[in-house]
XYZ file of N, CA and C in Angstrom:
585
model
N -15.700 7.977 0.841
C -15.783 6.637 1.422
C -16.092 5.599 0.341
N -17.088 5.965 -0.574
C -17.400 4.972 -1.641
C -16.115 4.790 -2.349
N -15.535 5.868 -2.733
C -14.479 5.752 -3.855
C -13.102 4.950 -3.133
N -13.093 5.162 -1.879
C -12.180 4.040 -1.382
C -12.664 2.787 -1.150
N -13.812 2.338 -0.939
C -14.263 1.005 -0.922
C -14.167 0.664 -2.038
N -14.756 1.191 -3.292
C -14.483 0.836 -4.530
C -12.847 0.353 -5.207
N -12.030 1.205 -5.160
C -10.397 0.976 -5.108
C -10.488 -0.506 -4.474
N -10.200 -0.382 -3.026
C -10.251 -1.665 -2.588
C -10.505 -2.882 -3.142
N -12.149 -3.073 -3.543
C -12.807 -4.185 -3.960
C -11.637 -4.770 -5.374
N -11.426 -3.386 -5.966
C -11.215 -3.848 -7.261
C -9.105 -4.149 -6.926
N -8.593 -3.631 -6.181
C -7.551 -4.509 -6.051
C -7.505 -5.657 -5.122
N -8.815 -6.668 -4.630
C -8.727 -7.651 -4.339
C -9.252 -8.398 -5.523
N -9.910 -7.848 -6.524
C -10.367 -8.840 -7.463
C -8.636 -8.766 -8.521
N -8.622 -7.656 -8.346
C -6.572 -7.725 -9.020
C -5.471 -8.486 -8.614
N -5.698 -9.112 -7.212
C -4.964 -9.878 -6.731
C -3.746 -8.885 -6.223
N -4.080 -7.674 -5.356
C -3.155 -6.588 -5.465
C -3.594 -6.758 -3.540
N -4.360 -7.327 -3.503
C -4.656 -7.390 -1.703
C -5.419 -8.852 -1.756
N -4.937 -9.527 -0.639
C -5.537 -10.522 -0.026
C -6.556 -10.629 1.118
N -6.991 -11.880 1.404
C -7.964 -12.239 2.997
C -6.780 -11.600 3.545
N -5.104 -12.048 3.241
C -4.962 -11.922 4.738
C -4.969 -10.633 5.666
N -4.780 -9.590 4.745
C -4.368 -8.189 4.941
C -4.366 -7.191 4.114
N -4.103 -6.085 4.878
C -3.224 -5.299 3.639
C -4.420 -3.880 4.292
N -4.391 -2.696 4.136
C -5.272 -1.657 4.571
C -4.913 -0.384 3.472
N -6.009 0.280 3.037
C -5.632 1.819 1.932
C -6.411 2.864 2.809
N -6.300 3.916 2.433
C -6.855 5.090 3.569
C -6.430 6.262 2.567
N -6.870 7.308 2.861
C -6.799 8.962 1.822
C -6.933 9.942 3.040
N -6.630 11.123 2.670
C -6.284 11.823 3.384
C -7.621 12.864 2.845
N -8.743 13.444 3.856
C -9.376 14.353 3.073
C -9.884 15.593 4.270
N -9.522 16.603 3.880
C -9.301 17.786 4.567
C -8.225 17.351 5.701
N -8.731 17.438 6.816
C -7.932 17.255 8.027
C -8.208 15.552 8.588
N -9.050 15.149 7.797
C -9.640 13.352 8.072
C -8.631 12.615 7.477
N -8.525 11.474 8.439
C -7.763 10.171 7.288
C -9.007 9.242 7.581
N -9.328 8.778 6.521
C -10.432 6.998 5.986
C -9.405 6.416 5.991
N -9.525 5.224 6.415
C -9.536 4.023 6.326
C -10.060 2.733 6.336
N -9.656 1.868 5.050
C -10.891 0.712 5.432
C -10.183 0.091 7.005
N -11.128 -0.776 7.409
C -11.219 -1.292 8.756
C -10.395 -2.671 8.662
N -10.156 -3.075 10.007
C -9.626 -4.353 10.451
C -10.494 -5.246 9.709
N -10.193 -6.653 9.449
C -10.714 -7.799 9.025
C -11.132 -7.306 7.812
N -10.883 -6.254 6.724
C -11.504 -6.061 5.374
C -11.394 -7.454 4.539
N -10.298 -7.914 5.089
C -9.771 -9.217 3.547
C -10.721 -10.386 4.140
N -10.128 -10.588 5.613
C -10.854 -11.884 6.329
C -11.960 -11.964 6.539
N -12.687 -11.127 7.068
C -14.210 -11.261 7.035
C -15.397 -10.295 6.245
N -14.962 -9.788 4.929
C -15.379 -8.994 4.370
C -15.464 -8.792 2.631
N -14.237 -9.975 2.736
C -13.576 -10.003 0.801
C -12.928 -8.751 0.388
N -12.635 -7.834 0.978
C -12.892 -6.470 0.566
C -14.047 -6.303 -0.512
N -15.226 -5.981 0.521
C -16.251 -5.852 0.022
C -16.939 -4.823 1.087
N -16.077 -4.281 1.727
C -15.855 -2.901 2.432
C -17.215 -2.197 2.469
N -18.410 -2.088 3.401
C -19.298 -0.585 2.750
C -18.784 0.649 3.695
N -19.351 1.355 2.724
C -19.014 2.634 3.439
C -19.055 3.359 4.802
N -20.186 3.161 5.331
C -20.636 3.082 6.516
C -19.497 2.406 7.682
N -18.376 1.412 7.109
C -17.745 0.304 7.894
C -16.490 1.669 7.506
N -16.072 2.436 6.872
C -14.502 3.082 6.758
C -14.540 3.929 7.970
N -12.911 3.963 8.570
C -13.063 4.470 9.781
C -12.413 6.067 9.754
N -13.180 6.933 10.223
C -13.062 7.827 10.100
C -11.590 8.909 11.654
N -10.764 9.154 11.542
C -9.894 9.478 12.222
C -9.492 10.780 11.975
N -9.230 11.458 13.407
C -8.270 13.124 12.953
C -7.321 12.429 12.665
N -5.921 13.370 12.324
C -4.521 13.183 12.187
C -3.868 12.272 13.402
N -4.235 12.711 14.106
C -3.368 12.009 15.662
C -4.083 10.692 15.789
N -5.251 10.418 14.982
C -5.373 8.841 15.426
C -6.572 9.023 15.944
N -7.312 9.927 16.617
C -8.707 9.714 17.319
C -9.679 9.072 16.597
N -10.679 8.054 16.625
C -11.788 7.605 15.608
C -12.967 8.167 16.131
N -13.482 8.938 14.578
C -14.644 10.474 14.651
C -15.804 9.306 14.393
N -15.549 8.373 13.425
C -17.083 7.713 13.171
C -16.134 6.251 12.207
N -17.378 5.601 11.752
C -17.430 4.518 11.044
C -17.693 2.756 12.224
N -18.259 2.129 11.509
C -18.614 0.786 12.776
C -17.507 0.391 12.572
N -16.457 -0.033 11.567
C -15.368 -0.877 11.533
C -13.924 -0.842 12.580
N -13.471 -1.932 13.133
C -12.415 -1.436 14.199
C -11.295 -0.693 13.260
N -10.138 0.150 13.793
C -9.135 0.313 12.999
C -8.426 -0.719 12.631
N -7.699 -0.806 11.801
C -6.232 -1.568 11.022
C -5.524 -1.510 11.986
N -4.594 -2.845 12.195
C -3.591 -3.230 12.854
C -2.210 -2.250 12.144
N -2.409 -2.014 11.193
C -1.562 -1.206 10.895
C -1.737 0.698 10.113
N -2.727 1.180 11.069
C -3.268 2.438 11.929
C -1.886 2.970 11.855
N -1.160 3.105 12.826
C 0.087 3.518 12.815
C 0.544 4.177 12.078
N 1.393 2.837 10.932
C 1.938 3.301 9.468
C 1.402 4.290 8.732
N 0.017 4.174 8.330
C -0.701 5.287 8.065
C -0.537 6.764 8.260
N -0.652 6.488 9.613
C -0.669 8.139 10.540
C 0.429 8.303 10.366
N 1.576 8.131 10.436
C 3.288 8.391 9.999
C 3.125 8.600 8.881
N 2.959 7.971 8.575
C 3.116 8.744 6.605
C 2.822 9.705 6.543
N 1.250 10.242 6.773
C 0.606 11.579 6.969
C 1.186 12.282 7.408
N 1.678 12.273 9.077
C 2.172 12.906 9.587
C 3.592 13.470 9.107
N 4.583 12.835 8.304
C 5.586 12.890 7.604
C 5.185 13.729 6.447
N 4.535 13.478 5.771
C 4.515 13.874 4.478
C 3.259 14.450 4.088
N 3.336 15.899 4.526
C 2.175 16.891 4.037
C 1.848 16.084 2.218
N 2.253 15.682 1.911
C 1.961 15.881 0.552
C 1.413 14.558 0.129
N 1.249 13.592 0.754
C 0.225 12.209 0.812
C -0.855 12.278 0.855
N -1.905 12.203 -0.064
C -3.030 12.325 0.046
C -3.616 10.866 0.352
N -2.720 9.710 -0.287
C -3.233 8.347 -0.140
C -2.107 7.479 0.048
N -2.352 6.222 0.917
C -1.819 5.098 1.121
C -2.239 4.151 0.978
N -1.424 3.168 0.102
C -1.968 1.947 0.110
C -0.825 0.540 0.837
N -1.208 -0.083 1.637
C -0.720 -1.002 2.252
C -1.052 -1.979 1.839
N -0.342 -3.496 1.079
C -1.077 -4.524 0.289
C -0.264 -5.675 -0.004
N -0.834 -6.632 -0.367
C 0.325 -7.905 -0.154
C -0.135 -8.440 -1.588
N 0.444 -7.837 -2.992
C -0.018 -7.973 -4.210
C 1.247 -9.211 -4.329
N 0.119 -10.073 -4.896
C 0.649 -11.198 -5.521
C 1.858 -11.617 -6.190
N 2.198 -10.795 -7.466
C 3.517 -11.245 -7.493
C 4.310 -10.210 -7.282
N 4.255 -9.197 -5.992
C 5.291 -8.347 -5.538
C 5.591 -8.947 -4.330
N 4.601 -10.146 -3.559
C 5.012 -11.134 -2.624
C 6.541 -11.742 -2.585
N 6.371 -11.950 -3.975
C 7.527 -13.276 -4.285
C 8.844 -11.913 -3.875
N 9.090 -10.904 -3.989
C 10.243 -10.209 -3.995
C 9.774 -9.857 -2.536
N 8.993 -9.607 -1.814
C 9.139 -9.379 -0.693
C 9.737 -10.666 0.119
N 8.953 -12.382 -0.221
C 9.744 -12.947 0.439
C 10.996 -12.914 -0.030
N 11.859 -13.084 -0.787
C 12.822 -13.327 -1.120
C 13.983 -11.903 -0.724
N 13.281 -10.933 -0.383
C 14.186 -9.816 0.314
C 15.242 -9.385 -0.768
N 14.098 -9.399 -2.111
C 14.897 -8.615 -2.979
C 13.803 -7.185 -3.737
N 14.606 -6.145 -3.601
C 14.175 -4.835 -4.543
C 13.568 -5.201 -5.701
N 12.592 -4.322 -5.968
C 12.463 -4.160 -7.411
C 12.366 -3.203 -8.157
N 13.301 -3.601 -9.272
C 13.839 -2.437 -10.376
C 12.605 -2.080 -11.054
N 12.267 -1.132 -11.864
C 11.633 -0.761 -13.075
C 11.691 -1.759 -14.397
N 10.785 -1.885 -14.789
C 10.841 -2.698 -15.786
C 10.669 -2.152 -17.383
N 9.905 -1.140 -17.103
C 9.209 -0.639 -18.953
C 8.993 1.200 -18.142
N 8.555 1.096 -19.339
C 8.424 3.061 -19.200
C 7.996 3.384 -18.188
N 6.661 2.595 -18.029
C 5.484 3.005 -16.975
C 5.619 2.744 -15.618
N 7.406 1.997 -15.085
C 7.759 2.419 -13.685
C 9.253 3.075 -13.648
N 9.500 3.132 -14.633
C 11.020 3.672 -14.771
C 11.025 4.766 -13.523
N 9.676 5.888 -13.728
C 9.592 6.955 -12.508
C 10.050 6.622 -11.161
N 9.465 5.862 -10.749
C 9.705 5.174 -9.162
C 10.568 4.693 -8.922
N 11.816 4.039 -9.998
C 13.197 3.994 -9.632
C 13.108 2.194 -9.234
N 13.769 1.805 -8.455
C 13.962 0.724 -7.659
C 13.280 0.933 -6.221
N 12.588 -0.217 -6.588
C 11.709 -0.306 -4.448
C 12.607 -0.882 -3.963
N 13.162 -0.033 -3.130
C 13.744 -0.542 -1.865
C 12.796 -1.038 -0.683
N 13.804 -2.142 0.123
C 13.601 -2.648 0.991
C 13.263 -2.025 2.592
N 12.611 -1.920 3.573
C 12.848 -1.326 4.632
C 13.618 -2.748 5.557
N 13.618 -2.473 6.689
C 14.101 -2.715 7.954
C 13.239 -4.235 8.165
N 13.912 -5.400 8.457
C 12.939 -6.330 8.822
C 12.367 -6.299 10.417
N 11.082 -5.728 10.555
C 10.907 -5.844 11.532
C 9.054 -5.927 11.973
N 8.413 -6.416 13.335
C 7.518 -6.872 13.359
C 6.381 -6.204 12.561
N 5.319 -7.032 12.007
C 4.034 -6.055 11.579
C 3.118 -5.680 12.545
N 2.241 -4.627 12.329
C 1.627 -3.898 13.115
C 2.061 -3.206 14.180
N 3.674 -2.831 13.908
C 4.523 -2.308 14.834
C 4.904 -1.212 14.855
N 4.939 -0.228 15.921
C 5.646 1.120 15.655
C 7.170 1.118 14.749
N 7.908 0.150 15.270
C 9.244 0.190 14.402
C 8.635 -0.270 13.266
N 7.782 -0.397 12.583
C 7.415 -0.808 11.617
C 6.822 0.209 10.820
N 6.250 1.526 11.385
C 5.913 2.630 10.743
C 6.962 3.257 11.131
N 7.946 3.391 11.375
C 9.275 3.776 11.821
C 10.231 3.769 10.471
N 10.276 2.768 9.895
C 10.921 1.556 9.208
C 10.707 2.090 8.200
N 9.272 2.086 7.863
C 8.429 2.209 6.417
C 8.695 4.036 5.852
N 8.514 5.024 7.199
C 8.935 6.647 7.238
C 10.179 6.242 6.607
N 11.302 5.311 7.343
C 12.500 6.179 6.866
C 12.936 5.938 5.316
N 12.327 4.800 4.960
C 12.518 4.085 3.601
C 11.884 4.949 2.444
N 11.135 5.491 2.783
C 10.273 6.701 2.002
C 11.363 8.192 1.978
N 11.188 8.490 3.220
C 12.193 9.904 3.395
C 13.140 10.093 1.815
N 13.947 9.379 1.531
C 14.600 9.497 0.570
C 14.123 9.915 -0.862
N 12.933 9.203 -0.926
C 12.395 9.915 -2.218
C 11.030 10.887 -1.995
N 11.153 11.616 -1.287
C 10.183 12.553 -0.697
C 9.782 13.852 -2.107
N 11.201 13.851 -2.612
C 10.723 15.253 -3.357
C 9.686 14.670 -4.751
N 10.295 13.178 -5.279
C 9.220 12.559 -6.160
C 8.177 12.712 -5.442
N 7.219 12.472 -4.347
C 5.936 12.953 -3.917
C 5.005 13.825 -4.770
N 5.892 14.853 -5.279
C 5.334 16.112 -5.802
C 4.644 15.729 -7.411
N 5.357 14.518 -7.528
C 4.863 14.154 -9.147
C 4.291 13.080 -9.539
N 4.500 12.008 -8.235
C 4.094 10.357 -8.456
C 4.018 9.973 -7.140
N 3.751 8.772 -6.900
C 3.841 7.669 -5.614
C 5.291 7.726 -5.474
N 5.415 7.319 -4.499
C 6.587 6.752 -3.899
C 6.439 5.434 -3.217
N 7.416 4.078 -3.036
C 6.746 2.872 -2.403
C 7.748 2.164 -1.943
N 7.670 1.263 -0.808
C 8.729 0.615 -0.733
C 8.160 -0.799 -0.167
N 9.342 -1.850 0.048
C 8.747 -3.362 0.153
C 9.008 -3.626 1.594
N 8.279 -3.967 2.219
C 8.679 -4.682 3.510
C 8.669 -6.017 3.627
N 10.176 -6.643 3.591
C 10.739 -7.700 4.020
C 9.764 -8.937 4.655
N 9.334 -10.117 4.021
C 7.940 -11.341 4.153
C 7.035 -10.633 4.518
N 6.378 -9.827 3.800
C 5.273 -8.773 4.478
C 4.314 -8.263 3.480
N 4.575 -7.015 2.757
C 4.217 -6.624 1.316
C 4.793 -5.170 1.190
N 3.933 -4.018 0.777
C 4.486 -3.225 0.029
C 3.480 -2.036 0.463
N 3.752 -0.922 0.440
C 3.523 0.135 1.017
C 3.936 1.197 0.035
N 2.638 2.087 -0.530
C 2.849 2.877 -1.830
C 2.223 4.111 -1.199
N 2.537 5.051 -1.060
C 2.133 6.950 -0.367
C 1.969 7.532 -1.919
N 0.881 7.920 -1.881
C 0.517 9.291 -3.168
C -0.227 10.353 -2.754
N -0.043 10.753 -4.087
C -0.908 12.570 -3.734
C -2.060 12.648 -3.515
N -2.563 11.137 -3.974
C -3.879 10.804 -3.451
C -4.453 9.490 -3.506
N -5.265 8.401 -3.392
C -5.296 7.473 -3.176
C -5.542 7.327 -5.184
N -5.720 8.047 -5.795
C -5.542 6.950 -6.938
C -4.314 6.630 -7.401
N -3.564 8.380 -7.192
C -2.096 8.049 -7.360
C -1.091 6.803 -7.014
N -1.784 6.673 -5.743
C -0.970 5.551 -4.700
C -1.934 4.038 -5.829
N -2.772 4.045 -5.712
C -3.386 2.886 -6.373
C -2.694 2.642 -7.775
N -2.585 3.727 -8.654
C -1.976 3.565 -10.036
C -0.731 2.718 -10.088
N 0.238 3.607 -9.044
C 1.943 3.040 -8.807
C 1.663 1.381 -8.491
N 0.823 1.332 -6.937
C 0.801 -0.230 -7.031
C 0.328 -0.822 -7.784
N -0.724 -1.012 -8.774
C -0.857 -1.518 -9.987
C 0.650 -2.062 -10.832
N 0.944 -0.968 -11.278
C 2.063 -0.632 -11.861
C 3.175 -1.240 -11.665
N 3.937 -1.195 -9.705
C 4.720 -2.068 -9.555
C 4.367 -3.722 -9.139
N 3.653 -3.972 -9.216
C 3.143 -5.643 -8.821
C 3.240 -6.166 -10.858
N 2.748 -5.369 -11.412
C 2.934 -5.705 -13.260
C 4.718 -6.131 -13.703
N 5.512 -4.675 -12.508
C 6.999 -5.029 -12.740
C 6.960 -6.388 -12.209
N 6.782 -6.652 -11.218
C 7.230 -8.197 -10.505
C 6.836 -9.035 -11.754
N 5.349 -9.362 -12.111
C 5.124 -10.051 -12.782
C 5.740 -10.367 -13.983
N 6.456 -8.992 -14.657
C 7.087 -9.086 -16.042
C 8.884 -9.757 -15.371
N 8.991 -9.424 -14.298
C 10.550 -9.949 -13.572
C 10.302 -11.611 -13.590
N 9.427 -12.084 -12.995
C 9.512 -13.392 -12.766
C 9.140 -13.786 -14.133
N 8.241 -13.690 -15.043
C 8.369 -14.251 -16.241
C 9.462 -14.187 -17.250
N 10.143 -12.665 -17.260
C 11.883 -12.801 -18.052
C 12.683 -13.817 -17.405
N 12.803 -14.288 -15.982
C 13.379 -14.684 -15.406
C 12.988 -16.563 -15.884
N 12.181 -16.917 -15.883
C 11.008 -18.697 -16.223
C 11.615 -18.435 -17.499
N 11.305 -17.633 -18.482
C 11.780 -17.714 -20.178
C 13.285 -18.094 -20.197
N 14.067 -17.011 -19.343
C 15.580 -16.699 -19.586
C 16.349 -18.135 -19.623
N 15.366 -19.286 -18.545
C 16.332 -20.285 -17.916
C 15.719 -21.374 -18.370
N 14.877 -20.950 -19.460
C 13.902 -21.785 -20.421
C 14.670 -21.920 -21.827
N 15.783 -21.065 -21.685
C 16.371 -20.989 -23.357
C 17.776 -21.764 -23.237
């Protein structure tokens, strides 16, 4: 619980999650954590432990004071999909925004995402929605067997970005990683049309 509150805190001070949203959760034994509803809005992600909500697989909540995430769901699909997810991170990182609004992929930029290929786009459709963990499963499915070695992630359309790993640092590393691609995209891009 600490070590996911901790993650958290430090990708809102990264600008990798906002007030407005965004939820991470790990998978440990047969439990999924998750931080709680209102982490960004009434909390800073400043998350304590005591507040992560504790759930079987199917969704039941075993303990924690915090309500679940509006996007609970997505979560449990992933899991449920993919024995091999230890962590999710759900997050509306700053400059991976700008490609989510704009409803464009993002490529790899330097060594350190070449692995993950191009983030594809899912399905535009409502947040906190079953077709929305629907959406997010099938956009993943495709690169399932990378699981075994890295994150896997994809962008949801004016929304943010959704990264599954083997475990929540894994998943934390990749999003790091791809929000740095955005950032190095939009600055080649300001230089390119600067020359």
């Amino acid at each position: 619980k600490r070590h996911l509150c901790d993650l958290a805190a430090l990708a809102y001070d990264r600008r990798l999650l906002d007030s407005a949203g965004g939820n991470f959760s790990l998978r440990y034994e047969d439990l999924i954590l998750c931080t709680p509803r209102y982490s960004g809005s009434k909390r800073q992600w400043r998350v304590q432990p005591h507040e992560v909500v504790v759930m079987n697989g199917g969704g039941q909540v075993l303990e924690g004071e915090g309500e679940t995430s509006r996007e609970t769901r997505m979560h449990l699909a992933i899991y449920q999909t993919f024995a091999e997810a230890g962590g999710v991170c759900h997050a509306h990182p700053y400059n991976a925004l700008i490609f989510a609004n704009l409803r464009r992929p993002i490529p790899p930029t330097s060594e350190q995402t070449e692995k993950y290929g191009t983030i594809e786009l899912t399905e535009a459709v409502p947040a906190h929605s079953e077709a929305l963990a629907k959406t997010v499963v099938e956009t993943l499915l495709p690169k399932r067997e990378k699981l075994a070695k890295h994150a896997i992630a994809c962008l949801i359309p004016y929304h943010g970005i959704t990264v599954a790993g083997r475990d929540i640092d894994d998943a934390y590393d990749a999003l790091e990683r791809i929000d740095t691609s955005c950032h190095i995209l939009v600055a080649r891009a300001t230089l390119l049309s600067a020359t």
